[in-house]
Each structure stands twice: as structure tokens, then as C-alpha cells.
Short mmCIF file of C-alpha atoms in Angstrom, two decimals:
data_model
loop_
_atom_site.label_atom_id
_atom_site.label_comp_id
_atom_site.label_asym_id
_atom_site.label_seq_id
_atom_site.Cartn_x
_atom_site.Cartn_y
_atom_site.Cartn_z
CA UNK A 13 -4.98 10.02 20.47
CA UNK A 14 -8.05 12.02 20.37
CA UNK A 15 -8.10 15.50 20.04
CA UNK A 16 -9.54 17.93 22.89
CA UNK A 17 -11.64 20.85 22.04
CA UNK A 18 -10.41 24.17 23.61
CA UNK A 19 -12.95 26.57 26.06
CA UNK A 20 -11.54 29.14 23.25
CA UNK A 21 -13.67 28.35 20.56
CA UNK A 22 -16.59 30.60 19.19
CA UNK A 23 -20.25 29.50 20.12
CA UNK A 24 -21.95 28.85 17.28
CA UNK A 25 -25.66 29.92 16.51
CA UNK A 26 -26.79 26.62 15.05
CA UNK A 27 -28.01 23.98 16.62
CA UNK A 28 -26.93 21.20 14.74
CA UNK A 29 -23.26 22.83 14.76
CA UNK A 30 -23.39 22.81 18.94
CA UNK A 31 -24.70 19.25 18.67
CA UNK A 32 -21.49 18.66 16.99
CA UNK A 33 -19.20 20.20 19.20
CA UNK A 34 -20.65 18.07 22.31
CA UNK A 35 -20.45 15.12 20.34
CA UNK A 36 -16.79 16.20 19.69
CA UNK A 37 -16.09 16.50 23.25
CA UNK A 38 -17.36 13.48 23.89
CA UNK A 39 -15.69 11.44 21.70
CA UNK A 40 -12.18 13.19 22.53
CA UNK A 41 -12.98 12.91 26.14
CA UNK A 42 -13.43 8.80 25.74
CA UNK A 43 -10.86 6.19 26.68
CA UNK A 44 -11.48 3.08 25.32
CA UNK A 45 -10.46 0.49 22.50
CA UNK A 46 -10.56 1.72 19.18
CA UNK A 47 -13.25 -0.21 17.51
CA UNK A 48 -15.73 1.03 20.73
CA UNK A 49 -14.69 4.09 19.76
CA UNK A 50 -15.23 3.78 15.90
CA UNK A 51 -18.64 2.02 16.53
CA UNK A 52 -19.59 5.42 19.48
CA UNK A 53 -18.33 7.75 16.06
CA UNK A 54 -20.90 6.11 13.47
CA UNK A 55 -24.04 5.94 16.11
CA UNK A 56 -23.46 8.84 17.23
CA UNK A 57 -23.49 10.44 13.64
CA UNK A 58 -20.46 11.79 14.48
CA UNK A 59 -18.84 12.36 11.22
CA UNK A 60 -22.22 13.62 9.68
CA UNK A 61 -22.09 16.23 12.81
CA UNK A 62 -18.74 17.42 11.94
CA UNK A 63 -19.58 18.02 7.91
CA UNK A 64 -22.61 20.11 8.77
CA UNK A 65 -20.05 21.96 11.55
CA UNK A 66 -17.72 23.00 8.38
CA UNK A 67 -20.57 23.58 6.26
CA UNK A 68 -21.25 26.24 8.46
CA UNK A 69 -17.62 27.56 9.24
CA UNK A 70 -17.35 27.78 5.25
CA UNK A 71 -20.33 29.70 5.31
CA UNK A 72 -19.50 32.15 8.11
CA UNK A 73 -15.74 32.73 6.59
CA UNK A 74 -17.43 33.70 3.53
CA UNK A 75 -19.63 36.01 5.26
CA UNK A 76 -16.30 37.43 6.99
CA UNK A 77 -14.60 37.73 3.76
CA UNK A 78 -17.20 40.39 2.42
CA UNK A 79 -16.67 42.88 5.39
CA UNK A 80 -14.21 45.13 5.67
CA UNK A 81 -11.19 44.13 8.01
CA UNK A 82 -11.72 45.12 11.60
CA UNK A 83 -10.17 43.24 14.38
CA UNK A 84 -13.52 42.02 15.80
CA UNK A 85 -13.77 40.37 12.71
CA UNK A 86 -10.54 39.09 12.14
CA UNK A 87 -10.63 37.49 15.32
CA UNK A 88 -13.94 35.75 14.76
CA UNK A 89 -12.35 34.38 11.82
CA UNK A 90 -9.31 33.21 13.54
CA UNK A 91 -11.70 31.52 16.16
CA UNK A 92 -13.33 29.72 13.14
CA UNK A 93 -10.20 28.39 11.52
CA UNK A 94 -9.15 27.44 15.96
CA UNK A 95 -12.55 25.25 15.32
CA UNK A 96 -12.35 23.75 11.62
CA UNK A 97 -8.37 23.04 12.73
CA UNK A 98 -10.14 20.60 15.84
CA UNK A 99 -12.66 19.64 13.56
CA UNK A 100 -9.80 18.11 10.49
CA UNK A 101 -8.12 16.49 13.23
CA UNK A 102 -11.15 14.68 14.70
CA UNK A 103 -12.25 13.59 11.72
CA UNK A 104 -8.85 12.63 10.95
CA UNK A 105 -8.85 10.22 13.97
CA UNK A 106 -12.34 9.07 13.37
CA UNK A 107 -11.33 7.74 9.65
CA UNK A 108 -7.93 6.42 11.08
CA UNK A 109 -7.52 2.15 9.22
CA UNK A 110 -11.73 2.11 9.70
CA UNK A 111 -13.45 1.61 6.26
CA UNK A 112 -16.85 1.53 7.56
CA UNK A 113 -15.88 5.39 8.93
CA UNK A 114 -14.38 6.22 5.49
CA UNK A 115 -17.60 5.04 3.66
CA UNK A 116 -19.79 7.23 5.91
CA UNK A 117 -17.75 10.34 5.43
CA UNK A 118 -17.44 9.38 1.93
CA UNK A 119 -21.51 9.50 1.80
CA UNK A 120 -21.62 12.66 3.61
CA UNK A 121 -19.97 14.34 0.82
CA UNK A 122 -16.36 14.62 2.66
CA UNK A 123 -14.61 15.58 -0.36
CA UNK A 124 -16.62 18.66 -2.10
CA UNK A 125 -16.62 19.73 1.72
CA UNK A 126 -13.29 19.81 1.85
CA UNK A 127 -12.97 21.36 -2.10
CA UNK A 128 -15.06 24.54 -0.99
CA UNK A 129 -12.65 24.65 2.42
CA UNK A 130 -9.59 24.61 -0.10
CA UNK A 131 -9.37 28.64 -0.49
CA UNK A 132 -8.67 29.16 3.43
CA UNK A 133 -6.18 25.87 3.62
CA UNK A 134 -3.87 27.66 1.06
CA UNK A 135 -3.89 30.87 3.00
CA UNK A 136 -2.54 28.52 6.20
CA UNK A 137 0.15 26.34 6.08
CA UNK A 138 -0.73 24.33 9.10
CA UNK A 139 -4.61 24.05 8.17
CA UNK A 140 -3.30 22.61 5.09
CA UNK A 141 -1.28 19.84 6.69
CA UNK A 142 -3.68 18.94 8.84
CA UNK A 143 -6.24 19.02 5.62
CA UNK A 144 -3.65 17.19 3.91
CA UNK A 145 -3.17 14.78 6.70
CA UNK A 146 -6.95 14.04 6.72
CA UNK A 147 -6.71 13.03 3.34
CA UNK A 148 -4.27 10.55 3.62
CA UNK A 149 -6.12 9.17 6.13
CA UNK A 150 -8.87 8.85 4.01
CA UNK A 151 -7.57 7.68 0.62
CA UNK A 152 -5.09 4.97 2.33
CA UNK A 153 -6.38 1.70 1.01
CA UNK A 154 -9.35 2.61 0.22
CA UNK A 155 -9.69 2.92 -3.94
CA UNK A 156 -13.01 4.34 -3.85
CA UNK A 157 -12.30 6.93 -1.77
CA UNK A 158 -9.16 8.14 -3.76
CA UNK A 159 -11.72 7.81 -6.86
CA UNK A 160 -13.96 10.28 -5.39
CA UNK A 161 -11.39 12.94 -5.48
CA UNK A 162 -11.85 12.97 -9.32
CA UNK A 163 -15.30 13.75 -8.95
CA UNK A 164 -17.01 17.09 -9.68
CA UNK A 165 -19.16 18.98 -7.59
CA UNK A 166 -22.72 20.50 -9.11
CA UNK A 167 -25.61 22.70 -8.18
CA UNK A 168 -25.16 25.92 -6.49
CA UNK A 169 -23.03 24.46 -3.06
CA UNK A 170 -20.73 22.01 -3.40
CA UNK A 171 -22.68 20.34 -0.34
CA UNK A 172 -25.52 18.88 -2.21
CA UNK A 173 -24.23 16.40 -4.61
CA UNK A 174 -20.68 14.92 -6.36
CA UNK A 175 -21.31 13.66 -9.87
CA UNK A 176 -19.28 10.16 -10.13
CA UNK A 177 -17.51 12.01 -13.39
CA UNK A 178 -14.19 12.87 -14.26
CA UNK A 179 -13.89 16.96 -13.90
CA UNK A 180 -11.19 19.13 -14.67
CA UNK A 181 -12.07 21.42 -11.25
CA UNK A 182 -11.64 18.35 -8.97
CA UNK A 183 -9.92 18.10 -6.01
CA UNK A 184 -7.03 16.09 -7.23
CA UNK A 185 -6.37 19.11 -9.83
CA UNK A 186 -5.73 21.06 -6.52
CA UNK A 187 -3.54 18.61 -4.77
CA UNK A 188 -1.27 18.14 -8.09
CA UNK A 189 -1.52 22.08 -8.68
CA UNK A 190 -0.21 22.14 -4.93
CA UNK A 191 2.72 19.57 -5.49
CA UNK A 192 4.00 21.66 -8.55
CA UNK A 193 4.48 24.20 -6.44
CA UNK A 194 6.21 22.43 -3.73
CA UNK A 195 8.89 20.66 -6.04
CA UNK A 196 11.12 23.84 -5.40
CA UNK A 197 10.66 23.24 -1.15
CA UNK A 198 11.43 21.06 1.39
CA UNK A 199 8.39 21.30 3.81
CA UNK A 200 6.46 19.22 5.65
CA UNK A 201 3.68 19.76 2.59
CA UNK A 202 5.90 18.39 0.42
CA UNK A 203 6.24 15.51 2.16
CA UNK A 204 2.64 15.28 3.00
CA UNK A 205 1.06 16.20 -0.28
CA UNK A 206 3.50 13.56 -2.15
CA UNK A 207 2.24 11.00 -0.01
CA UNK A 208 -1.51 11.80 -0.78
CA UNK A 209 -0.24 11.36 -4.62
CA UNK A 210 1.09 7.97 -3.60
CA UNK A 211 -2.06 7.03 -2.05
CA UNK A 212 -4.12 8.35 -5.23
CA UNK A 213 -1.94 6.68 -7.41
CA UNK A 214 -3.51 3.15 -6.34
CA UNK A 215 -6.72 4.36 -8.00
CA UNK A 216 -6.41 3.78 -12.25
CA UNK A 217 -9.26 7.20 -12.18
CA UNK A 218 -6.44 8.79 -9.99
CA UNK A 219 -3.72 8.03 -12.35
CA UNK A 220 -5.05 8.90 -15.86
CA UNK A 221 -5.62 12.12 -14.04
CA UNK A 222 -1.75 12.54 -12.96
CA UNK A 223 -0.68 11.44 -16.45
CA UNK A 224 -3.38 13.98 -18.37
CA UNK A 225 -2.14 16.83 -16.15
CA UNK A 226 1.99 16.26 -17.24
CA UNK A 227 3.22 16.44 -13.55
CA UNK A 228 5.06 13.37 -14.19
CA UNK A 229 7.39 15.54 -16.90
CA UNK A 230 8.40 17.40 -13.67
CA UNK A 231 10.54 14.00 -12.52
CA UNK A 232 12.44 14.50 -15.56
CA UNK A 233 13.91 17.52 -14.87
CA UNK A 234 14.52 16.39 -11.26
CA UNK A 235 18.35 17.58 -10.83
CA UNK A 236 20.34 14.35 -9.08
CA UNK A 237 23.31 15.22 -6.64
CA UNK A 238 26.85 15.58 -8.58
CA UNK A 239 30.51 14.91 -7.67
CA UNK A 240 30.85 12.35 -4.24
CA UNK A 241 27.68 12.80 -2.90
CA UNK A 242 25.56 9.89 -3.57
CA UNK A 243 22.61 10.49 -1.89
CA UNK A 244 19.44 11.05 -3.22
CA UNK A 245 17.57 14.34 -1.90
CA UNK A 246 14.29 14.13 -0.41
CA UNK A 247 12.34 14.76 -3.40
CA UNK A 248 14.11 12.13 -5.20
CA UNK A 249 12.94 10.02 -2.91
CA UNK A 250 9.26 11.67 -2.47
CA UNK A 251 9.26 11.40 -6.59
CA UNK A 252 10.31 7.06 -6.47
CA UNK A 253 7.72 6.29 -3.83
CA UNK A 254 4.96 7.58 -6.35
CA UNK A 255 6.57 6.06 -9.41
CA UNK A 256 6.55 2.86 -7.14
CA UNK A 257 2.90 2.70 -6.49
CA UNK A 258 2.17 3.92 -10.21
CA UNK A 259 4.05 1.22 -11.54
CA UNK A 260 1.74 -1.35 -9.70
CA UNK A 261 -1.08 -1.29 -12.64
CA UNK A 262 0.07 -2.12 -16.36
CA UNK A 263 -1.35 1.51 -17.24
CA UNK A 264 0.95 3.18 -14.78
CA UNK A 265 3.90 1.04 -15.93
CA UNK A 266 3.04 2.23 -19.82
CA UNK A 267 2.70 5.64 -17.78
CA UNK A 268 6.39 5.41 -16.99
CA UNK A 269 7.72 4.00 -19.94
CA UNK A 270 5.27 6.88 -22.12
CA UNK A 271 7.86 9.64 -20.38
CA UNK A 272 10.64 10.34 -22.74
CA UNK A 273 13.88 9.93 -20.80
CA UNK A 274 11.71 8.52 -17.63
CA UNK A 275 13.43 5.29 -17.90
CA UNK A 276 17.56 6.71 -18.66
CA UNK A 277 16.49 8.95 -15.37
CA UNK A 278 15.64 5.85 -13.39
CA UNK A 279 18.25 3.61 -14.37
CA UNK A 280 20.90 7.26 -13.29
CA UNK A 281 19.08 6.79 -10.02
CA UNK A 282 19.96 3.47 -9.53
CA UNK A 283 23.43 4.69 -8.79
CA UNK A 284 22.20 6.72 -5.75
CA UNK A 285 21.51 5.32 -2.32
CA UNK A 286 18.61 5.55 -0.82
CA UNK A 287 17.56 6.55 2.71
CA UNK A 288 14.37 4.34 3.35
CA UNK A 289 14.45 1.84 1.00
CA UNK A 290 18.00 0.81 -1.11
CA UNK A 291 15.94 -1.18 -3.47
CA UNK A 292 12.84 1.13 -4.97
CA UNK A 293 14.52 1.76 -8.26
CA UNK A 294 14.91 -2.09 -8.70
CA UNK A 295 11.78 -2.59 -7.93
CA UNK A 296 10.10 -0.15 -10.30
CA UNK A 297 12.24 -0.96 -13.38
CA UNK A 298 11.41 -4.56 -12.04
CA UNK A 299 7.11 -3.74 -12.06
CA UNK A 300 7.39 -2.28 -15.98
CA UNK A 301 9.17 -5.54 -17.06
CA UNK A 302 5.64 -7.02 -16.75
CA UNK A 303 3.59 -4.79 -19.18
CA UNK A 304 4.10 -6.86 -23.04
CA UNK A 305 3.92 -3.02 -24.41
CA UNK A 306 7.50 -2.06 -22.34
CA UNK A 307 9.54 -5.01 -23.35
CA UNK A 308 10.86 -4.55 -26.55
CA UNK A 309 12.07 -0.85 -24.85
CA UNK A 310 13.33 -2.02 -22.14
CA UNK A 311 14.99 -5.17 -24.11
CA UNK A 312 16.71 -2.59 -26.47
CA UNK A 313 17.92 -0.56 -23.46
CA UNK A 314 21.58 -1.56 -22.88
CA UNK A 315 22.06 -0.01 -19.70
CA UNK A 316 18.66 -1.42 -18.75
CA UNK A 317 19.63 -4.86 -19.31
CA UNK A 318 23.47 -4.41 -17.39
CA UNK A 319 21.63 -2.98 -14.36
CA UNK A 320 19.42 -5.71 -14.00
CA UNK A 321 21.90 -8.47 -14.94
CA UNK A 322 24.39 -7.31 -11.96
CA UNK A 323 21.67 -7.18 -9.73
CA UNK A 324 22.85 -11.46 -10.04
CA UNK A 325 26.23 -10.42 -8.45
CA UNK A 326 24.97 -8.05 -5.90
CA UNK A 327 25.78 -8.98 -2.33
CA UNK A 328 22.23 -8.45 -1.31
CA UNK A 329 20.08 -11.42 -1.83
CA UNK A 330 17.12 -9.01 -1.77
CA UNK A 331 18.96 -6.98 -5.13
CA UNK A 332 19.45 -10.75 -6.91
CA UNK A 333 15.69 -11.85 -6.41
CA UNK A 334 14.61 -8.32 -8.02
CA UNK A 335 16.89 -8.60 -10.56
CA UNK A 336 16.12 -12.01 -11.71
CA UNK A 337 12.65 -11.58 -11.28
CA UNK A 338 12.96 -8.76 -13.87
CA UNK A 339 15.25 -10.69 -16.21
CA UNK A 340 12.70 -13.52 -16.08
CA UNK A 341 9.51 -11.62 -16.63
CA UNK A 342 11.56 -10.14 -19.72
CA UNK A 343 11.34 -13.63 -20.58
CA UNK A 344 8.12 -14.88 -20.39
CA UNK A 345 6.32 -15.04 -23.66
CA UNK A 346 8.12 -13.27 -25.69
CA UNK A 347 10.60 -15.22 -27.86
CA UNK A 348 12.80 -12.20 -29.15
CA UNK A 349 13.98 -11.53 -25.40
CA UNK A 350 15.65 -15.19 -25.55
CA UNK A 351 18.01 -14.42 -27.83
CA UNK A 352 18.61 -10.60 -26.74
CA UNK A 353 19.30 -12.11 -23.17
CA UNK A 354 21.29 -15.20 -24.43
CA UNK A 355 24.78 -13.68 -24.40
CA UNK A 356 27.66 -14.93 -22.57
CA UNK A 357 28.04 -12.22 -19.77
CA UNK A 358 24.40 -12.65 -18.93
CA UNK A 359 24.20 -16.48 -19.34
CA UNK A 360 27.77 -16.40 -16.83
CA UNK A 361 25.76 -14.34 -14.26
CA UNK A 362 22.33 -15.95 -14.56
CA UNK A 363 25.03 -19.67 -13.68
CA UNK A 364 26.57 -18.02 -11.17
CA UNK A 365 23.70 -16.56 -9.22
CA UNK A 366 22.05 -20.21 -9.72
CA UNK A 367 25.30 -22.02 -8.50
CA UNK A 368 24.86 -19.61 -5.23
CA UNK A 369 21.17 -20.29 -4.38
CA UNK A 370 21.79 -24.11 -4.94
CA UNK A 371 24.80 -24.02 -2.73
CA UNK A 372 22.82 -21.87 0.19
CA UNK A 373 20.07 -24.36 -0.08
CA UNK A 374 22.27 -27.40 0.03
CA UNK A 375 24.27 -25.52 3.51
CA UNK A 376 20.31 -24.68 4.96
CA UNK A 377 19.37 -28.47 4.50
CA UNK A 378 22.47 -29.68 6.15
CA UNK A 379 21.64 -27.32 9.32
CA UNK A 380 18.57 -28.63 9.39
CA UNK A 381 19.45 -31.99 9.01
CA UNK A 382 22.42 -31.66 11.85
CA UNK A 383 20.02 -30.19 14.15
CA UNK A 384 17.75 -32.86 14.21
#
């Protein structure tokens, strides 16, 4: 749905920023199919309307900033955050699964627009999870857009260009800044800004940026429920979802495998059920079997090994595929695991599992057969 603009928000003196307010109203006031609507956005210079309307709200907060407090004033400025909260959100619809959107707002220098905003969206809680929002939106597959979030800004405004070159004042350094001080909450944030990490972690620029900063050492001392309750919270869960999409690349399975008790911590959380998904542990000790480097680790891992070996005997067909999957990537070139996995309780299990998926093929041919 497209968002309406309010009769409550402040004119604006410049022209191009009133241009983009009618466009806005426009494009929130049209029903009609989405790729009409994405095709009205781009012709219309929509999205380059909208980043010269925040250029100028970030200018006119900073000009509010160096008066002294009078209500007048504070509620111009609460008028201006009313209009850059309509403008996130219509930009946030405008970017929504269209790459050819996301590449124009990526050339009209989304990002450093949204770096210089950054200030104001930590002062507001629901500017920043609409900001937040936006950027999920934006980074969701699309690599070179989660790249550009590792880019600096130069010259005197952060409007006029983004160097393609890895900065230590990027806007990634924010968002992971921001999740280290979430881990202690359970907000909406939270939620939201672990997702944008999940997004970025696609993105091998993203992720040597994650693992140069040390915010994966905060997953180790990620305290797991005690006593009956075997649940995991939902930052145990926010924390697997980005290990999942980390492990995806060979670096961020080395990532993983680099953090010193990352892998006991995993294999403990394998224990735990899981809300959304009962199998993302499996599948993320499963991803760093793959990477050459992690195998003799992993191989010399006990409890490794056990977990994935009774993943064969686990009821859920899903849990057996994982498992052997794992056990057979293990395998694969590399003649030393052949003789660490050629035991008899792993050789019993690895016949077993076999025997079943030869006897459920044999039963699905004779259905098939008998039907015909």
C-alpha cells in the first residue's frame, strides 16, 4: 500500500521540494498494478524528487538545531520529521522487489543521504524503523546495493559523491554500532536491524566489515536458556539467521569457524528448538563442512561428528538429508576424513539411513506402479 501525505505537513520554500511532494501525492493517490506504478515512480523522477526533499529537511533540522529551543521551533521540527517519516515510507514502497528502482536510488546517492539523516533517526525510535525498514528494502537481493553501504562519503556534504572504498565512518559501522546496543533488548529494532545484517551479510564487502568490527564475538557470549526450557530466545534466533546467510560464502564459513568457541556454541544450540525454522543449526554446521580450511576442525570435533551422524536416525527426513549431506561433503576430497568417519557407529547409521531411503523408494514405486 502506498502511503498518503497528511494536509499537516510544513510548506516548503523550494521548489524542487514542492515538486516532490505533488509527485508524492500522486503516486500514493494511484491504484494500479505494481509495475505501472514502478514504471510512473522512475519517469516521473520520483525517487530523485524525494532525495532532494531530505536534502533539504537535513538542511532545515540543522538550521533548527542551532537556535535556541522555542516551541515555534520545535514544532517546525516536528513537522519536518511528520514529512521525512512520509518521505522513508514512500521511498520504501517505491524500492519494494524492483531493481531498476533500487539502481536509481542507488545513483541518487540514497545511502550518504540517509548517513547524514542518521543523527535525527537515533533520537526517534520509530524514524529509525521506518529508516531501518527502508533499508531492508533496499539491500534485499540486491549485492550492490548492500556494497554501497561500505562506502564513504567525501567533499563537504555527503550529497555530492560516495567513493566506491571501504571507510571506517560508513553506514554499516552505524547499523553494527546500533545492533551492539540492541543485544541487551527485545524491540522491534532488534528485530529489524538484525535483519538488515542478514541482508548485508550476502555481500563478501559487507562481511569482512562484520568480521573486522568483532560483533560476531558478541554470539559467543549469547547466554542459552537453562533447566527445562528448551527454547531458544529471540536473539538466539535473530543471531542463527545471520550466521546462516554468512555461512553461504567460503569466507563467511572460515568467518565462523575463525570464532573461538563459535562452533561448541552452535553445536549447544542444536539442542534447542527453534521457533521458525527447527533445522538452521544443521544447516549452518552443514554450509562450513564445505570450506577445505574447516575440515580437519570440524573432523577432530567429536561432538561435531555425533550431531551430524544422528541427524541419520532423526525422524525428520529433512534432519537426515542435512546430516548426510554434511557427512558427505566431509568426505569429498579429503582422504583423512575416510578413515576418521569409518567407525562402526557411523558406518551402522550411514546402513541404516541407506536401508530406509531404499525401502521408501521401493514402497513410492509400488504406488506408482498400483495406480497405474
Amino acid at each position: 500500500l502506498w502511503v498518503p501525505l497528511t494536509s499537516s505537513h510544513t510548506q516548503v520554500r523550494s521548489n524542487r521540494c514542492l515538486r516532490g511532494k505533488k509527485l508524492s501525492s500522486t503516486a500514493a493517490g494511484i491504484k494500479t498494478s505494481a509495475s505501472e506504478l514502478y514504471g510512473f515512480c522512475l519517469s516521473a523522477n520520483l525517487i530523485d524528487s524525494c532525495m532532494e526533499q531530505m536534502k533539504h529537511i537535513h538542511a532545515q533540522l540543522n538550521l533548527e538545531s542551532l537556535r535556541p529551543g522555542k516551541t515555534a521551533q520545535k514544532k517546525k521540527e516536528d513537522n519536518l520529521i511528520r514529512e521525512l517519516r512520509v518521505v522513508l515510507q514512500l521511498l520504501r514502497n517505491c524500492l519494494f522487489r524492483n531493481e531498476e528502482c533500487k539502481v536509481a536510488a542507488l545513483e541518487a546517492h540514497l545511502v550518504p543521504v540517509l548517513h547524514s539523516l542518521w543523527p535525527w533517526f537515533i533520537m526517534d525510535d520509530s524514524l529509525m524503523q521506518i529508516a531501518l525498514h527502508l533499508l531492508c528494502v533496499y539491500t534485499a537481493n540486491y549485492p550492490t546495493g548492500c556494497g554501497s553501504l561500505c562506502w564513504a562519503s567525501s567533499g563537504l556534504s555527503p550529497f555530492q559523491t560516495a567513493q566506491r572504498s571501504a571507510s571506517s565512518n560508513s553506514l554499516i559501522h552505524s547499523i553494527i554500532k546500533l545492533a551492539s546496543r540492541t543485544l541487551t533488548e527485545n524491540s522491534a529494532i532488534q528485530r529489524m536491524v538484525f535483519t538488515l545484517l542478514s541482508n548485508l551479510a550476502i555481500s563478501h564487502d559487507c562481511k569482512g566489515v562484520i568480521q573486522k568490527s568483532n560483533f560476531l564475538q558478541n554470539f559467543l557470549s549469547l547466554s542459552l536458556p537453562k533447566g527445562e526450557n528448551k527454547s531458544l530466545t529471540t536473539l538466539a534466533s535473530h543471531w542463527l539467521k545471520l550466521l546462516l546467510n554468512i555461512s553461504f560464502g567460503e569466507d563467511g564459513q572460515q568467518m565462523i569457524m575463525k570464532l573461538n568457541g563459535g562452533l561448541d556454541q552452535l553445536l549447544e544450540m542444536s539442542k534447542y528448538k527453534h521457533k521458525s525454522s527447527h533445522h538452521i543449526v544443521l544447516l549452518i554446521l552443514h554450509n562450513i563442512c564445505f570450506s577445505p580450511t574447516n575440515k580437519p576442525k570440524i573432523l577432530a570435533n567429536d561432538k561435531a561428528i555425533a550431531v551430524l551422524s544422528a541427524c541419520l536416525e532423526s525422524d525428520s527426513l529433512t534432519a537426515q538429508r542435512i546430516g548426510a549431506a554434511a557427512l558427505w561433503s566431509l568426505l569429498h576430497n579429503y582422504q583423512k576424513a575416510k578413515v576418521t568417519l569409518k567407525n562402526p557407529s557411523t558406518k551402522r547409521r550411514v546402513d541404516e539411513a541407506y536401508s530406509l531411503v531404499t525401502k521408501s523408494k521401493l514402497l513410492e514405486n509400488f504406488v506408482s506402479i498400483s495406480k497405474e
